[in-house]
XYZ file of C-alpha atoms in Angstrom:
623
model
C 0.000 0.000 0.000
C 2.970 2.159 0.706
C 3.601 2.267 -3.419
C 0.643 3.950 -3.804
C 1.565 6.520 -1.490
C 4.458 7.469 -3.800
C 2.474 7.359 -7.267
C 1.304 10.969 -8.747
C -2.154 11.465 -7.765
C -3.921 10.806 -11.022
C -2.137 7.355 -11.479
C -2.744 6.448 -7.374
C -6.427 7.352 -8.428
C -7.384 5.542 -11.374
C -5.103 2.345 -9.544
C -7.197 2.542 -6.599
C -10.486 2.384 -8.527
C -9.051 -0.645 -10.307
C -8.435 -1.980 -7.688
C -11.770 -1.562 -6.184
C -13.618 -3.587 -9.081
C -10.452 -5.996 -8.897
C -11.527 -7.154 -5.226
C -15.172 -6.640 -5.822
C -15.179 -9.146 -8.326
C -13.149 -11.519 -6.621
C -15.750 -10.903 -3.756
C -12.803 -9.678 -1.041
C -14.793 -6.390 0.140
C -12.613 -6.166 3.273
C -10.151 -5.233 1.252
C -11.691 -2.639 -0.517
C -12.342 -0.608 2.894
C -8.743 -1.513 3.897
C -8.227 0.990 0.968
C -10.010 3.587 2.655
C -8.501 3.121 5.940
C -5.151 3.085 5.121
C -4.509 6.005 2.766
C -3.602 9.245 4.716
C -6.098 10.780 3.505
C -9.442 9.285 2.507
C -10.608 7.955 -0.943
C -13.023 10.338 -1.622
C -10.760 13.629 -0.653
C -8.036 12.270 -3.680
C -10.829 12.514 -5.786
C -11.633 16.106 -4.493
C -8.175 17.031 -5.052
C -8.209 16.048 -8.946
C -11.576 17.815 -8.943
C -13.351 14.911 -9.757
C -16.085 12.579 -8.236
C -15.952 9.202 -7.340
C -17.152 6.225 -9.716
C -21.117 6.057 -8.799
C -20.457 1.862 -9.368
C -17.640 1.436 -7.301
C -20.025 2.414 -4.254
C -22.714 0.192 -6.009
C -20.481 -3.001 -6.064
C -19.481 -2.229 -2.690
C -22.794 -1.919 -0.759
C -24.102 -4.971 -3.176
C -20.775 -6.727 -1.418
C -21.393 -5.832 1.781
C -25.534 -7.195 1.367
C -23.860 -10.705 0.157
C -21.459 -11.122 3.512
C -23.854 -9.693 6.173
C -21.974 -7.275 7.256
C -23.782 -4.203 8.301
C -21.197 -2.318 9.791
C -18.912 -2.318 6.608
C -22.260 -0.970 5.092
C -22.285 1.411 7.444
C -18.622 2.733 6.484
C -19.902 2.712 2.773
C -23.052 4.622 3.716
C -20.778 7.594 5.377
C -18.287 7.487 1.915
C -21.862 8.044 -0.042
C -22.873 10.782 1.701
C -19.718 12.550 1.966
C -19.316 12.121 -2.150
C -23.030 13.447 -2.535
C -23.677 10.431 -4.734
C -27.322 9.524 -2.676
C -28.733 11.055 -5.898
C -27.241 7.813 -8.251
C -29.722 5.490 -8.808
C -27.565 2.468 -8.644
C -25.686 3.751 -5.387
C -29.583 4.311 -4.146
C -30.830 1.085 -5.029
C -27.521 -0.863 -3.567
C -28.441 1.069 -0.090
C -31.629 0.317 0.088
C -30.910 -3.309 -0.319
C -28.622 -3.350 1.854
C -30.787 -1.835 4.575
C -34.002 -3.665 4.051
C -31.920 -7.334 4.012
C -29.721 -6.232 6.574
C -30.701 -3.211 8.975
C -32.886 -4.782 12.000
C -34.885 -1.082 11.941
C -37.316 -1.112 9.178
C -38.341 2.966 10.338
C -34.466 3.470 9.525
C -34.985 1.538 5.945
C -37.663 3.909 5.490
C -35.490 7.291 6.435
C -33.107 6.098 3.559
C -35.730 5.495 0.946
C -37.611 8.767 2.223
C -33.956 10.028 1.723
C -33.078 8.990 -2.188
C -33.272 11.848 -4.883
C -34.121 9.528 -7.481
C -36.956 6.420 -7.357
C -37.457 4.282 -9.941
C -38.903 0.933 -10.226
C -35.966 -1.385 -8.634
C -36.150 1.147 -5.618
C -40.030 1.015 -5.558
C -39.839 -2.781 -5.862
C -37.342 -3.449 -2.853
C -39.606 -1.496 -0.745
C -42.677 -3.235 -1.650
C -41.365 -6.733 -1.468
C -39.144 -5.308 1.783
C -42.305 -4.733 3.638
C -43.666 -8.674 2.542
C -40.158 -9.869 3.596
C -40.349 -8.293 7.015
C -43.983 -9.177 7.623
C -45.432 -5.763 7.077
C -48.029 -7.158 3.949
C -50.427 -3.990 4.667
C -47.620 -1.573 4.499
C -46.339 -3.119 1.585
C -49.825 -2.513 -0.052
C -49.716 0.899 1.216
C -46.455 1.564 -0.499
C -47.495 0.268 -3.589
C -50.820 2.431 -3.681
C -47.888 5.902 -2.867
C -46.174 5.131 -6.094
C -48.758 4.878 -7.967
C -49.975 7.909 -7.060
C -46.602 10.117 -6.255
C -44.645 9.053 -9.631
C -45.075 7.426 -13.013
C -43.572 4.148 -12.258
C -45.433 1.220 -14.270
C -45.506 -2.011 -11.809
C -43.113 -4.654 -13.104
C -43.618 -8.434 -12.318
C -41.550 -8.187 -9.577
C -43.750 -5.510 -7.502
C -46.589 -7.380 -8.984
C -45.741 -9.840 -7.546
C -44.960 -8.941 -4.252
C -47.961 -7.326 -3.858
C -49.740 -10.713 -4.643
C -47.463 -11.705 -1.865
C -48.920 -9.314 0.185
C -52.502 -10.067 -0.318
C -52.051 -13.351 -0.052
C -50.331 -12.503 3.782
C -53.138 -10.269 4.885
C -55.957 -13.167 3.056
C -57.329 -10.317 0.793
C -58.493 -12.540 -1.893
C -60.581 -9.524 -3.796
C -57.725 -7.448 -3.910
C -55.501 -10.407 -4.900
C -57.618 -11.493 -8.018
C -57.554 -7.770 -8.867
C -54.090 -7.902 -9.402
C -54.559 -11.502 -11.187
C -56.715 -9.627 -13.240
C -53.420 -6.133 -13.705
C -51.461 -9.424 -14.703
C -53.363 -10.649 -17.261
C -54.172 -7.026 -19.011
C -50.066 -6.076 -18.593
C -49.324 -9.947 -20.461
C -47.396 -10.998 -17.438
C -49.415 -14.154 -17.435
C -46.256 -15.901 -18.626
C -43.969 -15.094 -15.902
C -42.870 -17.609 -13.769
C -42.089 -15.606 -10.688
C -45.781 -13.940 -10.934
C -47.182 -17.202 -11.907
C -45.997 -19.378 -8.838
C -46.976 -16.202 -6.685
C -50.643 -16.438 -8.264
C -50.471 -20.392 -7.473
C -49.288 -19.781 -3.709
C -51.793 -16.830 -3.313
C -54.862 -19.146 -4.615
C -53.251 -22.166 -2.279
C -53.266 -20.215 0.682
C -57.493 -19.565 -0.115
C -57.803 -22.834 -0.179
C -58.745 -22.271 -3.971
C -56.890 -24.986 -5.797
C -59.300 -25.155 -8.508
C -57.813 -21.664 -9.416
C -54.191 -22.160 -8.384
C -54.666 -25.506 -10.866
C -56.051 -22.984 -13.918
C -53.093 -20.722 -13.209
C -50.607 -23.520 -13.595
C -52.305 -25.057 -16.886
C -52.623 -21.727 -18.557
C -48.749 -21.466 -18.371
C -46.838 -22.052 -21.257
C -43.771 -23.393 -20.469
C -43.904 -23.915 -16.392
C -40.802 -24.456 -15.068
C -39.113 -26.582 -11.873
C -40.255 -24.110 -9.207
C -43.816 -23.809 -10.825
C -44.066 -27.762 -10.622
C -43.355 -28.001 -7.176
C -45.320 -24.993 -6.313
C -48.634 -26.398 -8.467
C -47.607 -30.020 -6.268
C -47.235 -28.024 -2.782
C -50.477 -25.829 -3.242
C -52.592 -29.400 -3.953
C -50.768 -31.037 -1.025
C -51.867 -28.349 1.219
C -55.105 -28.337 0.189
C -55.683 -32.657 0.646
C -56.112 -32.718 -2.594
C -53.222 -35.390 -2.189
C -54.343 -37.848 -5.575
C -54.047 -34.324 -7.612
C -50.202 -33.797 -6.655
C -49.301 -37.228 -7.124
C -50.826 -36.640 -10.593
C -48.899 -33.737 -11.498
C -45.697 -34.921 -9.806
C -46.088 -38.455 -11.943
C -47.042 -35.952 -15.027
C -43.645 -34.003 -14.604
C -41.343 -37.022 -13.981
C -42.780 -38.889 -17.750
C -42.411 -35.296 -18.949
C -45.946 -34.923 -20.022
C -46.896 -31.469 -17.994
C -43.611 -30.185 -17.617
C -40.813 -31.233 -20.011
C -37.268 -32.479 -18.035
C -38.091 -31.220 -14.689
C -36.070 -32.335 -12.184
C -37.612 -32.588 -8.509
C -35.582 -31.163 -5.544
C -36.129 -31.514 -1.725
C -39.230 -29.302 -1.818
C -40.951 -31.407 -4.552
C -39.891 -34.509 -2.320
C -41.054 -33.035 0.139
C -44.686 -32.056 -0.721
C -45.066 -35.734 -2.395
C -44.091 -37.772 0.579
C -46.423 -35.793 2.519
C -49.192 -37.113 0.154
C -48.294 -40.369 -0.187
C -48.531 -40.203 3.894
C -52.134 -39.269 4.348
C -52.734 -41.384 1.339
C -51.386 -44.539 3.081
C -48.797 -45.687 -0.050
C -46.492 -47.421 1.175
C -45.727 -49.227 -2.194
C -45.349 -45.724 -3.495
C -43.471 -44.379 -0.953
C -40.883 -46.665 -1.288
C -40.528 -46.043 -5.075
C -40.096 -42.200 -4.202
C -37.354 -42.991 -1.163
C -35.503 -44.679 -3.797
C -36.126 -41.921 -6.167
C -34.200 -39.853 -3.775
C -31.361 -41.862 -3.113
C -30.898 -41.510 -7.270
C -31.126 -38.196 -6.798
C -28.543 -37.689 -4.450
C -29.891 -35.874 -1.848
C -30.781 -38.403 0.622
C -28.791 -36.076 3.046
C -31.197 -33.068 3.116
C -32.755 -32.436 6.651
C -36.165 -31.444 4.796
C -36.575 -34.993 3.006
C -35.254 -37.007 5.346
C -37.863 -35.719 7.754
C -40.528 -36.111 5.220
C -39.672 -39.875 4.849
C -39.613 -39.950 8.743
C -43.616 -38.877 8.399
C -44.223 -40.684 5.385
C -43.531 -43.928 6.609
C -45.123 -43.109 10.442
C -48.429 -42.219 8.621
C -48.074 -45.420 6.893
C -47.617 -47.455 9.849
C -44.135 -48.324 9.069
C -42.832 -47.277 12.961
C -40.106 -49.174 12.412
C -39.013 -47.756 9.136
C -39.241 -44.067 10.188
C -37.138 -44.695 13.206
C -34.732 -46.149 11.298
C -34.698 -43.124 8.685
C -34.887 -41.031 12.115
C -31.296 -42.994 13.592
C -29.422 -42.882 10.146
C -29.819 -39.135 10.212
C -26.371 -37.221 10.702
C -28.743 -34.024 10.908
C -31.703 -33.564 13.112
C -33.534 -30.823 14.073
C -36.848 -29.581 15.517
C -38.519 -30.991 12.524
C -37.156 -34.494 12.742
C -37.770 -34.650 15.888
C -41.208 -33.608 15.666
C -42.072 -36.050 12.601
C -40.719 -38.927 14.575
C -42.807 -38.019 18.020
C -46.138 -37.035 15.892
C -46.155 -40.803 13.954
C -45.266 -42.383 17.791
C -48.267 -40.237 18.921
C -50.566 -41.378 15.295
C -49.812 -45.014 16.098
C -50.850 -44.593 20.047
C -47.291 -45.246 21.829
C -47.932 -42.692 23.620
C -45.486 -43.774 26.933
C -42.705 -44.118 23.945
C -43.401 -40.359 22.866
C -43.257 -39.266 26.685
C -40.082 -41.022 27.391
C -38.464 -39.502 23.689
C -39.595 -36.118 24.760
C -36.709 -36.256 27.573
C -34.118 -37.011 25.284
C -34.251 -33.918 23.044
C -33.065 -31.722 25.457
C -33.273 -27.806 23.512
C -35.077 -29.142 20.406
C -38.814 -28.994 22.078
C -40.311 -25.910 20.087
C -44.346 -25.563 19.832
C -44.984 -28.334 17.644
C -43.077 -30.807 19.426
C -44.759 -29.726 22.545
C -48.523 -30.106 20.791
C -47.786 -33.797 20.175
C -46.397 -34.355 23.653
C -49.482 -32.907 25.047
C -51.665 -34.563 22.432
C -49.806 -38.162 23.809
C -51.064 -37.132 27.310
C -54.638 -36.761 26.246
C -54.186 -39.939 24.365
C -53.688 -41.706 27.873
C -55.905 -39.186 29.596
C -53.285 -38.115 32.129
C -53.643 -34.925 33.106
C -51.005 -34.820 35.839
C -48.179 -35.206 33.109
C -50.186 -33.081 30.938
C -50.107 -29.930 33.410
C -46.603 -30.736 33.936
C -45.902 -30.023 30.146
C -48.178 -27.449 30.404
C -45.840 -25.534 33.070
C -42.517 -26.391 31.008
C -44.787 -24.547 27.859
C -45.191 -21.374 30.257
C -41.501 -20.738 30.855
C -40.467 -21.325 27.603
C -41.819 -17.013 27.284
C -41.152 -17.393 23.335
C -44.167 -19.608 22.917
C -46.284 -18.101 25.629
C -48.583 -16.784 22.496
C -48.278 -20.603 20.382
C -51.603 -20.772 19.087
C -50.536 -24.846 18.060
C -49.775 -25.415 21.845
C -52.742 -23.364 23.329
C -54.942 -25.928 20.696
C -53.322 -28.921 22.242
C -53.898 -27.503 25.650
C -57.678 -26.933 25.295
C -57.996 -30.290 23.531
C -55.825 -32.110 26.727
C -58.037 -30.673 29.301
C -61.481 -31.649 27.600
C -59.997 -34.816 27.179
C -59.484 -35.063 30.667
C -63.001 -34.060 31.685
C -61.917 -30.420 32.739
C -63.807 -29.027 30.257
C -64.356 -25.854 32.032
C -60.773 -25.175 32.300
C -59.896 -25.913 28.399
C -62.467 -23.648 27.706
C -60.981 -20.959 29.759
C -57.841 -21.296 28.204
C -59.685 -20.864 25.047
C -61.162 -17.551 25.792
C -57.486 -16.213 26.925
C -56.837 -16.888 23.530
C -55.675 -13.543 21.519
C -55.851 -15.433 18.016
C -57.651 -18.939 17.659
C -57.211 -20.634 14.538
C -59.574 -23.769 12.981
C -58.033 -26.447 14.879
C -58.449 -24.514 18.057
C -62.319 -24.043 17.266
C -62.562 -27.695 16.149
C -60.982 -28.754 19.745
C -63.698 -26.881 21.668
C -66.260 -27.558 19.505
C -65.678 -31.126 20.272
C -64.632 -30.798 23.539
C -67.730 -29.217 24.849
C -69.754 -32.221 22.288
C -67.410 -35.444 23.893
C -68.753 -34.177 27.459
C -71.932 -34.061 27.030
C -72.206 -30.370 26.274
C -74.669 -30.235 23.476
C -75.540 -26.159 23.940
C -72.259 -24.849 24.147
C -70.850 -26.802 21.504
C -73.878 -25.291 19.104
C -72.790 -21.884 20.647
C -69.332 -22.006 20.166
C -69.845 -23.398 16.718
C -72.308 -20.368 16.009
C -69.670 -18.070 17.740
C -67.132 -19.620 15.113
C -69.401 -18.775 12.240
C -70.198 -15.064 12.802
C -67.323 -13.825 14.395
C -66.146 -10.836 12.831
C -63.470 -12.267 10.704
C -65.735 -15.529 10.037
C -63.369 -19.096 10.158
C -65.083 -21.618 7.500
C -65.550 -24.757 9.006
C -64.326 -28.363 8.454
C -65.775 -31.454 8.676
C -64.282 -32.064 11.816
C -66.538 -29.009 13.040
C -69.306 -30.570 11.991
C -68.429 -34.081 13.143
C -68.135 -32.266 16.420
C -71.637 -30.682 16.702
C -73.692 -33.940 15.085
C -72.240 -35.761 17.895
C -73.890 -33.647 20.512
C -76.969 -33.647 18.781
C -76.877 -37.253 18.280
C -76.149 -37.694 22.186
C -78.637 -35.083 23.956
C -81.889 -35.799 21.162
C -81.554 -32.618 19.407
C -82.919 -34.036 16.447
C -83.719 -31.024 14.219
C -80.780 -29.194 15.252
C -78.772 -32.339 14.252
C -80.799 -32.193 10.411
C -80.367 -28.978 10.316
C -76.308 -28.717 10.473
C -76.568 -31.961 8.150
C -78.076 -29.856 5.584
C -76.025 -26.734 5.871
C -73.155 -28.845 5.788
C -73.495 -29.588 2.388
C -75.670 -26.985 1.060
C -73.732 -23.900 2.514
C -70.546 -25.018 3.085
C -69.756 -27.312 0.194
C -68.760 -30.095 2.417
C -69.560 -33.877 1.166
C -70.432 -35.687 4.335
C -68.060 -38.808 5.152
C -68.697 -42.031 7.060
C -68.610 -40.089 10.254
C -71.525 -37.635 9.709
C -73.501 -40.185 8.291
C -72.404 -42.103 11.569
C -73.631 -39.565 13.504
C -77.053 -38.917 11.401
C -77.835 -42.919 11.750
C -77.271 -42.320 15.445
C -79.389 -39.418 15.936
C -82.077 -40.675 14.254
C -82.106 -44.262 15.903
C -82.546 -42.690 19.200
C -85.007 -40.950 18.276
C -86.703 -44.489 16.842
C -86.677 -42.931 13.814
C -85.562 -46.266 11.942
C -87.236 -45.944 8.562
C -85.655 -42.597 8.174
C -82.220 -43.646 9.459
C -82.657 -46.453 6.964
C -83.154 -44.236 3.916
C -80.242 -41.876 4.746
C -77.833 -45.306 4.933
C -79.308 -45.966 1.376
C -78.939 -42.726 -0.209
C -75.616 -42.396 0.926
C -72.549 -43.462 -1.012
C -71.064 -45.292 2.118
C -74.272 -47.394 1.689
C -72.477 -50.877 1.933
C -70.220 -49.877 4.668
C -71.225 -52.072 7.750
C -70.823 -49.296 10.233
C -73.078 -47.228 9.394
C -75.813 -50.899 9.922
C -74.239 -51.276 13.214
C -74.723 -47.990 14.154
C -78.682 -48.504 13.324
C -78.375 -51.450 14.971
C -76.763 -50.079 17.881
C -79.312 -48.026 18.122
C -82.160 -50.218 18.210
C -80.179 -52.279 21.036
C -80.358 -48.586 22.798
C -84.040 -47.669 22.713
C -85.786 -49.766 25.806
C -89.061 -49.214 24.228
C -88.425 -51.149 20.751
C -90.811 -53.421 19.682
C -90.206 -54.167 16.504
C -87.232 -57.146 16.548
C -88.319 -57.774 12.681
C -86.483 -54.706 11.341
C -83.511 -55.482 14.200
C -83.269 -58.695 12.231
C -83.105 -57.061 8.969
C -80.703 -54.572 9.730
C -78.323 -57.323 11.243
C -78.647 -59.814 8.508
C -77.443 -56.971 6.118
C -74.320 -56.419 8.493
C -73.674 -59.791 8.121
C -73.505 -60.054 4.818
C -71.750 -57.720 4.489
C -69.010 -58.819 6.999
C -69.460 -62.032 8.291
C -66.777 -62.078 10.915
C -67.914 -58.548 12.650
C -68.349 -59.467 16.109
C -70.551 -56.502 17.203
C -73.763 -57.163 15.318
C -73.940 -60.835 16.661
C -73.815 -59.556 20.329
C -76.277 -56.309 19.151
C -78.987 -58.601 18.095
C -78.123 -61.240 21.073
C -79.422 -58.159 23.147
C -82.295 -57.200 21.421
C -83.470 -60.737 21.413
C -83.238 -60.975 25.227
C -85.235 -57.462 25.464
C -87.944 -59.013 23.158
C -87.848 -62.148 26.270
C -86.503 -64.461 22.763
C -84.401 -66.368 25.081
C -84.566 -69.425 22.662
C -82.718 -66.609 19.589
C -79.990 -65.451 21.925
C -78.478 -68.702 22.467
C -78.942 -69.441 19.031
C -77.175 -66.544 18.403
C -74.412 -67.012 20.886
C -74.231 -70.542 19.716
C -73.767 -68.973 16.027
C -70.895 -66.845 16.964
C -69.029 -70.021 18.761
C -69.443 -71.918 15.773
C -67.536 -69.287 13.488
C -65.087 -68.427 16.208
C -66.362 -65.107 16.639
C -65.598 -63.716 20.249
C -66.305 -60.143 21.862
C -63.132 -58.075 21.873
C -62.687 -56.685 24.952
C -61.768 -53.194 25.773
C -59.311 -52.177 28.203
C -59.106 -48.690 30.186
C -56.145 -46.299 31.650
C -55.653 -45.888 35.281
C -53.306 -43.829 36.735
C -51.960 -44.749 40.129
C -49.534 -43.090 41.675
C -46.868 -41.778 39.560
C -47.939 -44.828 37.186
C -50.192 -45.218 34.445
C -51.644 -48.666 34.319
C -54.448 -50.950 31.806
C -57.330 -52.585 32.977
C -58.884 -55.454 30.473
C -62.976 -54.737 30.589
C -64.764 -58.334 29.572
């Protein structure tokens, strides 16, 4: 450096500028400020002293460097150089700073003093604060942001602020406004661009409008890799788990989208499906799909196979996906305990819980406290419940608070889930559903209509599932509130769009048998597309069992010959219309019937029941 000391100004300035581009490219910023640090005087006064001004890109490539390494306080240095050369008026110089602030600078009021602070705007500057604000989690002051420049300059919206600002809709769930801007899009022919497109597919995904994300996607020309697995995430999300597996087959045989090449996202999303699918066969084929691909290392897959296989059954397959891990975090961890807690080892989740020491985080804790409702022990479940308080970074979880309320109505302290629930500063579907059927599973029929009916016309309404609706036919079905019960049937799937499963029907078949309202119960079972599904005859047959004033042991017959028919070796109905025989006084038919079930080496299962003694849970076989 001493060399340049000795060189005639001009030549020591036009070296140092080469220089400057020499270690910017070479990505050695540090040694750029050295440059400014060591001269006796600074860079920008041997500049002054030729009577000319620094290179505008030299600061540009500098602040871009700084951005790239994280360093903020080299950016800082920069900034000061900028100001003293009165080059905040450049637009590249601008643009680097901004950058640099909004990635980097932990003030976003400060980001705004800078931008407030440029001379010249144009659309890179306008887009890093638009997508700034989305980055940082500010969607509605992104939006407002977007609405000053249209109105304070003539900048035309590119597909990159267009894009953001679809970002930012889809963030605050302003679906109106967000098909507005579908609609800017189409009229400005960005339809084609892949960065809009996949933020159009995630906006519509997030809606839980796949029908539209799916129209995006096919409208494209020529969709690339990220638009695949964004079309194959948005489905997955959804449960429309056949669709993705569609797609993703359509993309491998190149049919939708022409050499794509999945990566741990894609994997990702698809193992999820083949999960709540059940395909095991299938999941295979994809774990040795990424194997070829070479990145069975990846924390994100390997988890994914970890869930796959626990949704599958496979226990012993995801643990030993879970063991040949070199990388685990909260994630793996939380696959692992979640398909312990789906398979019901719930003593093997509590005892894994103590051996991942600082990797607990909100979802891990959910399916620790979901594991102590699955035994019913709310001793160990309060206990977890006072490790969740002094952990003060989750004291807000909305996934733990869920858990919680679900634990205590579990446990019969219904009262006290609920008043956790009402504590609750944001409540989200799965903490509706677990009051709902909370308040239904202890015999709460009125509040679990009210709390439903709450759910409904709150201010910011929260659609319901069929789980809320499996919820609330329950308590009708259990307290006799048979047109309330119809009534929710029929909004159901009028309003709401929801095709009823074998559960509703369940419940409807139930409802309607204790009310001896047989013939009726009947002709639901037959319109219904789970028709030959021996539940649902059980449950009618159940029912029949239930009502002490039945007289009619003709249609009891009926209904149990048709059960088994349709399974033969379905212990329940044998013992159902044992029972109504000995109500009828058919003593002569019950043995006949018991005799029947000894012959084809049917026997009642019996049922077994948690007791907790002590520090000890313990189960009790009931005969």
């Amino acid at each position: 450096m001493t060399i340049l000391y000795r060189l005639p100004s001009p030549a020591r300035c036009e070296i140092m500028t080469k220089l400057f581009h020499l270690y910017s490219r070479r990505r050695c910023f540090h040694q750029n400020l050295n440059l400014t640090k060591e001269t006796p005087e600074t860079w920008s006064s041997q500049f002054e002293i030729l009577g000319t001004l620094p290179k505008p890109n030299i600061f540009a490539s500098l602040l871009s460097r700084c951005t790239r390494s994280f360093s903020f306080s080299s950016g800082l240095q920069v900034h000061a150089h900028v100001v003293k050369s009165g080059l905040l008026s450049d637009r590249d110089v601008g643009n680097s700073l901004l950058s640099l602030y909004f990635k980097l600078c932990p003030d976003i009021h400060l980001t705004r003093k800078v931008f407030d602070g440029l001379l010249y705007k144009d659309s890179v500057s306008w887009t890093s604060m638009v997508s700034g604000y989305v980055r940082v989690r500010k969607p509605e002051e992104s939006l407002r942001v977007f609405n000053e420049m249209l109105s304070d300059c003539d900048v035309n919206p590119n597909e990159f602020i267009l894009s953001a600002v679809i970002k930012a809709c889809s963030d605050c769930k302003d679906l109106i406004l967000g098909r507005c801007f579908h609609s800017v899009v189409l009229l400005r022919g960005f339809g084609w661009n892949h960065v809009v497109s996949c933020t159009l597919i995630d906006m519509y995904g997030r809606n839980h409008l796949p029908n539209d994300a799916v129209k995006v996607f096919e409208e494209m020309q020529f969709p690339d890799d990220v638009c695949w697995t964004a079309i194959i995430s948005t489905l997955t999300r959804n449960d429309r788990f056949q669709e993705a597996l569609t797609f993703f087959y359509a993309g491998i045989h190149r049919k939708c989208c022409p050499g794509m090449v999945p990566d741990m996202f894609t994997f990702g999303s698809v193992l999820m499906a083949l999960g709540n699918l059940r395909r095991t066969r299938q999941g295979r084929q994809v774990h040795a799909m990424v194997f070829t691909s070479g990145i069975i290392g990846n924390v994100v897959v390997e988890s994914s196979l970890v869930d796959m296989y626990a949704k599958c059954g496979l226990i012993p397959e995801s643990r030993s996906v879970f063991d040949r891990m070199l990388n685990k975090n909260a994630v793996s961890w939380c696959s692992l305990l979640n398909g312990y807690c789906q398979n019901g080892y719930y003593e093997v989740v509590l005892k894994m819980f103590r051996d991942m020491d600082e990797q607990d985080d909100g979802y891990s804790l959910s399916t620790i406290l979901r594991a102590c409702a699955g035994l019913s022990d709310v001793r160990r479940g309060k206990q977890v419940h006072c490790h969740f308080l002094r952990k003060e970074c989750c004291s807000e979880d909305v996934v733990i608070k869920s858990a919680l309320v679900d634990l205590y109505a579990k446990c019969g302290l219904v009262d006290y889930a609920y008043r956790i629930f009402t504590e609750m500063k944001s409540k989200n579907l799965i903490t509706w559903n677990a009051m709902i059927c909370g308040f239904a599973k202890n015999s709460r029929p009125l509040e679990t209509i009210q709390v439903l009916e709450k759910m409904l016309h709150k201010k910011q309404a929260i659609k319901p599932d069929h789980i809320s609706f499996t919820g609330v036919l329950f308590a009708c079905s259990h307290s006799g509130l048979v047109e309330e019960g119809k009534k929710y049937f029929t909004s159901m799937i009028k309003d709401y769009r929801i095709q009823p499963q074998i559960e509703h029907y369940n419940c409807m078949v139930d409802l309607l048998g204790r009310a001896e309202l047989f013939e009726e119960a009947e002709e639901l079972i037959m319109r219904s597309p789970c028709r030959n599904d021996p539940r649902l005859w059980v449950s009618l047959l159940g029912a029949c069992a239930c009502t002490t004033s039945y007289s009619n042991p003709s249609f009891a017959e009926s209904v149990a010959k048709k059960v088994i028919d349709l399974n033969p070796d379905y212990h329940l109905s044998y013992v159902l219309l044992a029972n109504i025989y000995r109500s009828s006084h058919r003593w002569d038919d019950a043995v006949n019937i018991r005799r029947l079930m000894k012959e084809r080496g049917l026997r009642k299962s019996s049922g077994c029941s948690w007791i907790g003694v002590k520090t000890n849970s313990q189960i009790t076989q009931i005969h």
